[in-house]
Short mmCIF file of C-alpha atoms in Angstrom, two decimals:
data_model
loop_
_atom_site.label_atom_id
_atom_site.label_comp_id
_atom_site.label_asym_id
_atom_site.label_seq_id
_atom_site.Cartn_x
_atom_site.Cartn_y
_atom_site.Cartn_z
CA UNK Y 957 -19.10 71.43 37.97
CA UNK Y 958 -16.85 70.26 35.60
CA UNK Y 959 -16.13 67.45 33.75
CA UNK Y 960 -15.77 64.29 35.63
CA UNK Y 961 -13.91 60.64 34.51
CA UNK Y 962 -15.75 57.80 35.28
CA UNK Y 963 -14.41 53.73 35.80
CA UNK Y 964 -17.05 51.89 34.54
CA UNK Y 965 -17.18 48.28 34.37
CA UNK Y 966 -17.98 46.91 30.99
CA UNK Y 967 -18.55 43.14 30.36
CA UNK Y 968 -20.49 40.31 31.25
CA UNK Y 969 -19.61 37.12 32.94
CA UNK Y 970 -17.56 35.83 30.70
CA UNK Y 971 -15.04 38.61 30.24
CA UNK Y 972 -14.77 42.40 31.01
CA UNK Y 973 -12.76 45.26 32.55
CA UNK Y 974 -12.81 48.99 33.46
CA UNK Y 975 -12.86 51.69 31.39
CA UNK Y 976 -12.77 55.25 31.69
CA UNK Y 977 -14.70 57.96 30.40
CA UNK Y 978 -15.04 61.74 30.88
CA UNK Y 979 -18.49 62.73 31.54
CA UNK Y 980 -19.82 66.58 31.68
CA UNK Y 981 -21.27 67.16 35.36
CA UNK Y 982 -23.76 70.27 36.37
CA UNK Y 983 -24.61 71.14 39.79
CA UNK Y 984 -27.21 68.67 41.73
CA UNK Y 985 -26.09 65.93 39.83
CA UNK Y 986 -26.48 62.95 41.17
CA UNK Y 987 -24.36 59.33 39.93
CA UNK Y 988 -27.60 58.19 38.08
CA UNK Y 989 -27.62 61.37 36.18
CA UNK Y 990 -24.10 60.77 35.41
CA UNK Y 991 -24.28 57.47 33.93
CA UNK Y 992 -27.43 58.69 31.74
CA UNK Y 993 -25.91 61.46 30.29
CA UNK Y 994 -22.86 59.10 29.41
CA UNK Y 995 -25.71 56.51 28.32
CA UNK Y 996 -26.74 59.52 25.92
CA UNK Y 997 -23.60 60.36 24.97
CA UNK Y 998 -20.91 58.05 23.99
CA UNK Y 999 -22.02 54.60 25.23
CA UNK Y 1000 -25.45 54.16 24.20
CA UNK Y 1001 -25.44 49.89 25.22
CA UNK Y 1002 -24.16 51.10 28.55
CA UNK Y 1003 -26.47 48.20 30.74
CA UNK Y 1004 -27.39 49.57 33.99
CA UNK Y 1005 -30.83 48.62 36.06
CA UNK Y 1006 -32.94 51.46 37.86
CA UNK Y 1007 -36.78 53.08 38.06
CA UNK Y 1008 -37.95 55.66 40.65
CA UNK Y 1009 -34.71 57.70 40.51
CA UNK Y 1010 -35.93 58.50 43.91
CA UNK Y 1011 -34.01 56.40 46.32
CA UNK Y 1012 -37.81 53.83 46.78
CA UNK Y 1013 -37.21 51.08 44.52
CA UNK Y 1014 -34.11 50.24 44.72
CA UNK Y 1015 -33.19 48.86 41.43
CA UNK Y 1016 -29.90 50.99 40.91
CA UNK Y 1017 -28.11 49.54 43.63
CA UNK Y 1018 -24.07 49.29 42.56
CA UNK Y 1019 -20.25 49.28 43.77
CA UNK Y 1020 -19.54 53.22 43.73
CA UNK Y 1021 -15.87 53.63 44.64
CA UNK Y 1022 -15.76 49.71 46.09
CA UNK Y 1023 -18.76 50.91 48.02
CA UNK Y 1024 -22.14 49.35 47.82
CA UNK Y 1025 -24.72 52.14 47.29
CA UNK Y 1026 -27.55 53.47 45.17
CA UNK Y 1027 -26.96 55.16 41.87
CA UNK Y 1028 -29.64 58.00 42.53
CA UNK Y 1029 -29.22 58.58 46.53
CA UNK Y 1030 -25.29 59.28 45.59
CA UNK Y 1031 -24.79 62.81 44.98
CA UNK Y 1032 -21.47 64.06 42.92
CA UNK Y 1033 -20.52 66.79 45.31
CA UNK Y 1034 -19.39 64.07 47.66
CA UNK Y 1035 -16.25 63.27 45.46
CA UNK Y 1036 -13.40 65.44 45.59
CA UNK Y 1037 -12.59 67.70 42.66
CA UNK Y 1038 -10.61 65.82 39.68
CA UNK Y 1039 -11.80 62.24 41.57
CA UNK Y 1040 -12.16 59.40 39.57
CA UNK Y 1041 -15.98 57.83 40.55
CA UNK Y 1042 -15.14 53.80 40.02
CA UNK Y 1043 -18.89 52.04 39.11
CA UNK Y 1044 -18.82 48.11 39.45
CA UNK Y 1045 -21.88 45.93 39.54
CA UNK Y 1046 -22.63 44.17 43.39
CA UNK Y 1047 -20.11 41.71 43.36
CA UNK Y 1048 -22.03 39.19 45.51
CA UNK Y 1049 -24.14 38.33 42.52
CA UNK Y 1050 -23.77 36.52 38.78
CA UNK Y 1051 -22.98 39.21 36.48
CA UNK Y 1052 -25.45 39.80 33.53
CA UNK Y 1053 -23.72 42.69 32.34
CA UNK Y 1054 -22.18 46.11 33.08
CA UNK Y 1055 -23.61 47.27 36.15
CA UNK Y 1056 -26.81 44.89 36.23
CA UNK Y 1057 -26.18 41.37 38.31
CA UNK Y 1058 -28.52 38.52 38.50
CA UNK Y 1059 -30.16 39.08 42.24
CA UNK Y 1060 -33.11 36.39 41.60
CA UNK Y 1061 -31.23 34.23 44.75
CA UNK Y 1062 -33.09 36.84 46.94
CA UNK Y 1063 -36.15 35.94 46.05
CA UNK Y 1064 -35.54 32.35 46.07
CA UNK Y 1065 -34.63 32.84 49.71
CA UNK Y 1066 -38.18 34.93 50.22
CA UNK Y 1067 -40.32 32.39 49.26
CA UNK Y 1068 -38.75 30.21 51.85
CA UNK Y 1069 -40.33 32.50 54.16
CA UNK Y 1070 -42.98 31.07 55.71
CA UNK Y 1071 -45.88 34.05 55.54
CA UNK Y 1072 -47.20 35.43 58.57
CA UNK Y 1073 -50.36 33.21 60.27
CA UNK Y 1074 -52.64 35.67 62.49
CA UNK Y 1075 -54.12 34.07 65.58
CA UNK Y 1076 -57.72 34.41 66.12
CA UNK Y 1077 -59.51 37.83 66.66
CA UNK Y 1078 -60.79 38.44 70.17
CA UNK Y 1079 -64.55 38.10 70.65
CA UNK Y 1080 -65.77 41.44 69.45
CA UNK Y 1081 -63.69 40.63 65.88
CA UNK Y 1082 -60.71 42.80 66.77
CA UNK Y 1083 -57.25 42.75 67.08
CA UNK Y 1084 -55.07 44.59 69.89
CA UNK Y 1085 -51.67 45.18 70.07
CA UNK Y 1086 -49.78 47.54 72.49
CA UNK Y 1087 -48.11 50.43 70.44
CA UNK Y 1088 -44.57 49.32 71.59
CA UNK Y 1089 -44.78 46.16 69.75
CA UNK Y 1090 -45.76 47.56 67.00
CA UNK Y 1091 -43.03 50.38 67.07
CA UNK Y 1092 -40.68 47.84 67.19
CA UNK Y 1093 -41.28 45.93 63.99
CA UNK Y 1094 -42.06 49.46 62.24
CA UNK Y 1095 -38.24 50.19 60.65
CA UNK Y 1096 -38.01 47.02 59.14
CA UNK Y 1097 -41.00 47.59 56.99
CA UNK Y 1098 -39.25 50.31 55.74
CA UNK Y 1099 -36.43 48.26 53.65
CA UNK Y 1100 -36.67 49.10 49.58
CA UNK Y 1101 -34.77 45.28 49.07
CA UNK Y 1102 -31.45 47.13 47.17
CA UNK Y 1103 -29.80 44.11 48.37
CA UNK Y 1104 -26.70 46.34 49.66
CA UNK Y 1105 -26.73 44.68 52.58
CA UNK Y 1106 -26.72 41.41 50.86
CA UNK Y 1107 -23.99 42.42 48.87
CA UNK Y 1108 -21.66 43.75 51.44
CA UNK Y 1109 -22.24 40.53 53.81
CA UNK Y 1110 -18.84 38.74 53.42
CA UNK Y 1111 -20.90 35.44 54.17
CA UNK Y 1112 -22.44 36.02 51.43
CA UNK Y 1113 -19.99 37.51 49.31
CA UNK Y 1114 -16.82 35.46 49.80
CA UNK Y 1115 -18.33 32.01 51.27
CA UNK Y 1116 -20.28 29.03 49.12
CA UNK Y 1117 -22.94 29.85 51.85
CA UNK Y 1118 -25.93 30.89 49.48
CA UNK Y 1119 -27.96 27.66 50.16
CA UNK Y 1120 -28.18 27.78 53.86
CA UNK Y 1121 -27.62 31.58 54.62
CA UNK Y 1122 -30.69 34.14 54.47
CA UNK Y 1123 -28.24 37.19 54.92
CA UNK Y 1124 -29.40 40.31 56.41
CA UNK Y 1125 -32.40 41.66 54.22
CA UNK Y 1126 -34.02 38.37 55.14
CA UNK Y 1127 -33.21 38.47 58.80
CA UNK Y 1128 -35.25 41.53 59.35
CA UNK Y 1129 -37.65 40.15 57.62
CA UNK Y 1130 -37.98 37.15 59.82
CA UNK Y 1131 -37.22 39.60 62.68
CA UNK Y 1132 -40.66 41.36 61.49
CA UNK Y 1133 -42.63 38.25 61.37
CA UNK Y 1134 -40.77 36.47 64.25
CA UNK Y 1135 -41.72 40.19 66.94
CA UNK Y 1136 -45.02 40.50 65.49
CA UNK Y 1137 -47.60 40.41 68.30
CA UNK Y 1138 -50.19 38.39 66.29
CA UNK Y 1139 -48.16 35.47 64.76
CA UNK Y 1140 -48.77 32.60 65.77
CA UNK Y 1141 -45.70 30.49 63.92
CA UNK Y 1142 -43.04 29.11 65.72
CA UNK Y 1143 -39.91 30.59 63.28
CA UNK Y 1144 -36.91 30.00 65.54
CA UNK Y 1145 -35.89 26.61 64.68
CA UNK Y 1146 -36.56 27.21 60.68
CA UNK Y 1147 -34.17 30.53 61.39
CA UNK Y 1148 -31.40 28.37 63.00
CA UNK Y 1149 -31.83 25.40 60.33
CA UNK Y 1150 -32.55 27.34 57.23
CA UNK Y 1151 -31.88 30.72 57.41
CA UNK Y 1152 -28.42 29.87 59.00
CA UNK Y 1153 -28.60 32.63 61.16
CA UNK Y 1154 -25.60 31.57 63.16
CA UNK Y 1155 -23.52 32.18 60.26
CA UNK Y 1156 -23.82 35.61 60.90
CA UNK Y 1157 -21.25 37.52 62.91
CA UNK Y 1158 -22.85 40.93 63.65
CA UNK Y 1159 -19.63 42.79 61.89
CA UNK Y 1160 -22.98 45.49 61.62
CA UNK Y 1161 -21.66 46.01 57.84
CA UNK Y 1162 -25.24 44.99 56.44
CA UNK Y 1163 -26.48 48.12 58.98
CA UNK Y 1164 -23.67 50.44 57.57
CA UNK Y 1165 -24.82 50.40 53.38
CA UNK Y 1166 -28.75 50.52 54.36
CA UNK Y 1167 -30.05 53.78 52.47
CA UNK Y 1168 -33.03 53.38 54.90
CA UNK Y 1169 -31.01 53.38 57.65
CA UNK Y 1170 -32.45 50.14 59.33
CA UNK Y 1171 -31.05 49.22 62.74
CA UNK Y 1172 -30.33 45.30 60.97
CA UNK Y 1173 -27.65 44.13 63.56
CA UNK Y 1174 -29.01 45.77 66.60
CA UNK Y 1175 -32.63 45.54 66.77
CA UNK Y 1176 -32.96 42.77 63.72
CA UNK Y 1177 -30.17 40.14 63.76
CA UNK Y 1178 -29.14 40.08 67.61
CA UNK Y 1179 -32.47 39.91 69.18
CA UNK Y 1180 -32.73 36.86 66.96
CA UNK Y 1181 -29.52 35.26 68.07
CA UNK Y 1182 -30.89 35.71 71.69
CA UNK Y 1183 -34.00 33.89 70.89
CA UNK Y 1184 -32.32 31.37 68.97
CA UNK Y 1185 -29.89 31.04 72.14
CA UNK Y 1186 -32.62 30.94 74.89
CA UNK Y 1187 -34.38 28.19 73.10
CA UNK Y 1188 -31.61 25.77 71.88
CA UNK Y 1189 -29.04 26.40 74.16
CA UNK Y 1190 -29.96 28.08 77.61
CA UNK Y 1191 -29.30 24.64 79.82
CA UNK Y 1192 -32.20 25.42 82.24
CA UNK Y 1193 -34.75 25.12 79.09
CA UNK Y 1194 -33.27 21.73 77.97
CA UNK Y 1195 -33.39 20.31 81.24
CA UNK Y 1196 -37.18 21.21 81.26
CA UNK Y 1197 -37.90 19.95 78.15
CA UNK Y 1198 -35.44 16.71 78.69
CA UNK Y 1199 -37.64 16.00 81.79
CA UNK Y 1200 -41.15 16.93 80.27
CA UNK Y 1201 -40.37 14.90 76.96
CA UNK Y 1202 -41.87 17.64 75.14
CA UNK Y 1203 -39.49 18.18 71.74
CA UNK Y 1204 -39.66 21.46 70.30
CA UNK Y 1205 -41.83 21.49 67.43
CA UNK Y 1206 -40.56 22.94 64.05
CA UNK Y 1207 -41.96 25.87 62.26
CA UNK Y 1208 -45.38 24.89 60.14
#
């Protein structure tokens, strides 16, 4: 392959811009390999974040071509001959530097979570769960928490909504917890109030930049709306609950 320019961002939060470099390419190459060999090469303080190089941790998560997507699953011979390959850092997030953003407000948000509560075994000391409901919850174990999705979520991205908006990595985790057939916390009120789910308007982008191709707006975020729905606002439910007196009780 041959040589290739790059746009990188350079700067931190204070100031910065894009610059452009010309990079030697060989065949297989992936991005990642790219920005190493221009790491080893001409821009040695080049700050960029990543680990597994294998598409499990990710840490490389970036803006490749105004797209959010990771470093090492983005292979060159998806770009055009004589492309420039634009790299920005995730734009939802406080720049550090370069490519590498401040994405601590994701784990902020996680330990808001409460963690899941089992209910008792049965009397022989097991647990049983049909295999459907387990099936169910199985995808969103698989998510590596790039944050692409948070990134891309323009409630996140271009609203002040940070304090009372989860955003999608966080509603499939809740989804997990929420579908699990041995939980015994009530999460749907907490999900409304606090995760702001109905911020959310299933524009499926979140599902769209998820390198582990998790269903988020169909089997994640909209079941969740229809709980949230059934319990606060189906009429027939209030008018039980109005005439029973029994409240619904938060999440503990």
């Amino acid at each position: 392959m041959p040589a290739v320019t790059l746009r990188v961002f350079r700067g931190d939060a204070a100031a910065g811009g894009f610059r452009d470099y010309r990079v030697e390419t060989e065949p297989g190459m992936v991005v990642l390999d790219v920005v190493h060999r221009l790491q080893a090469t001409q821009v040695t303080d080049l700050a960029v974040r990543w680990n597994c190089k294998a598409g499990k941790c990710g840490s490389c998560s970036a803006e490749i071509n105004g797209v959010p997507r990771l470093l090492c699953m983005t292979r060159m011979n998806l770009f055009a001959d004589g492309e420039t390959i634009t790299l920005a850092p995730l734009r939802a997030f406080p720049l550090i530097r370069d490519l590498v953003t401040d994405v601590s407000y994701n784990y902020e948000k996680a330990k808001q979570i409460a963690p899941l509560r089992l209910k008792p075994p049965e009397a022989d000391g097991s647990y049983r769960m049909m295999q459907e409901d387990i099936d169910r919850i199985q995808e969103f174990h698989k998510c590596i928490e790039c944050f692409l999705c948070q990134d891309v979520c323009h409630v996140i991205r271009d609203h002040d909504t940070k304090p009372v908006f989860a955003g999608p990595r966080f509603f499939i985790k809740l989804a997990s917890l929420e579908m699990h057939p041995l939980d015994t916390r009530d999460r749907i009120d907490a999900i409304r109030r606090e995760a702001g789910l109905g911020l959310c308007n299933i524009t499926k982008c979140c599902t769209e930049v998820c390198p582990e191709h998790i269903h988020i707006t169909d089997n994640g975020i909209i079941p969740l709306k229809e709980r949230m729905v059934d319990e606060f606002f189906d009429p027939v439910v209030w008018l039980v609950r109005k005439l029973r007196g029994t409240p619904k009780a938060p999440a503990s």
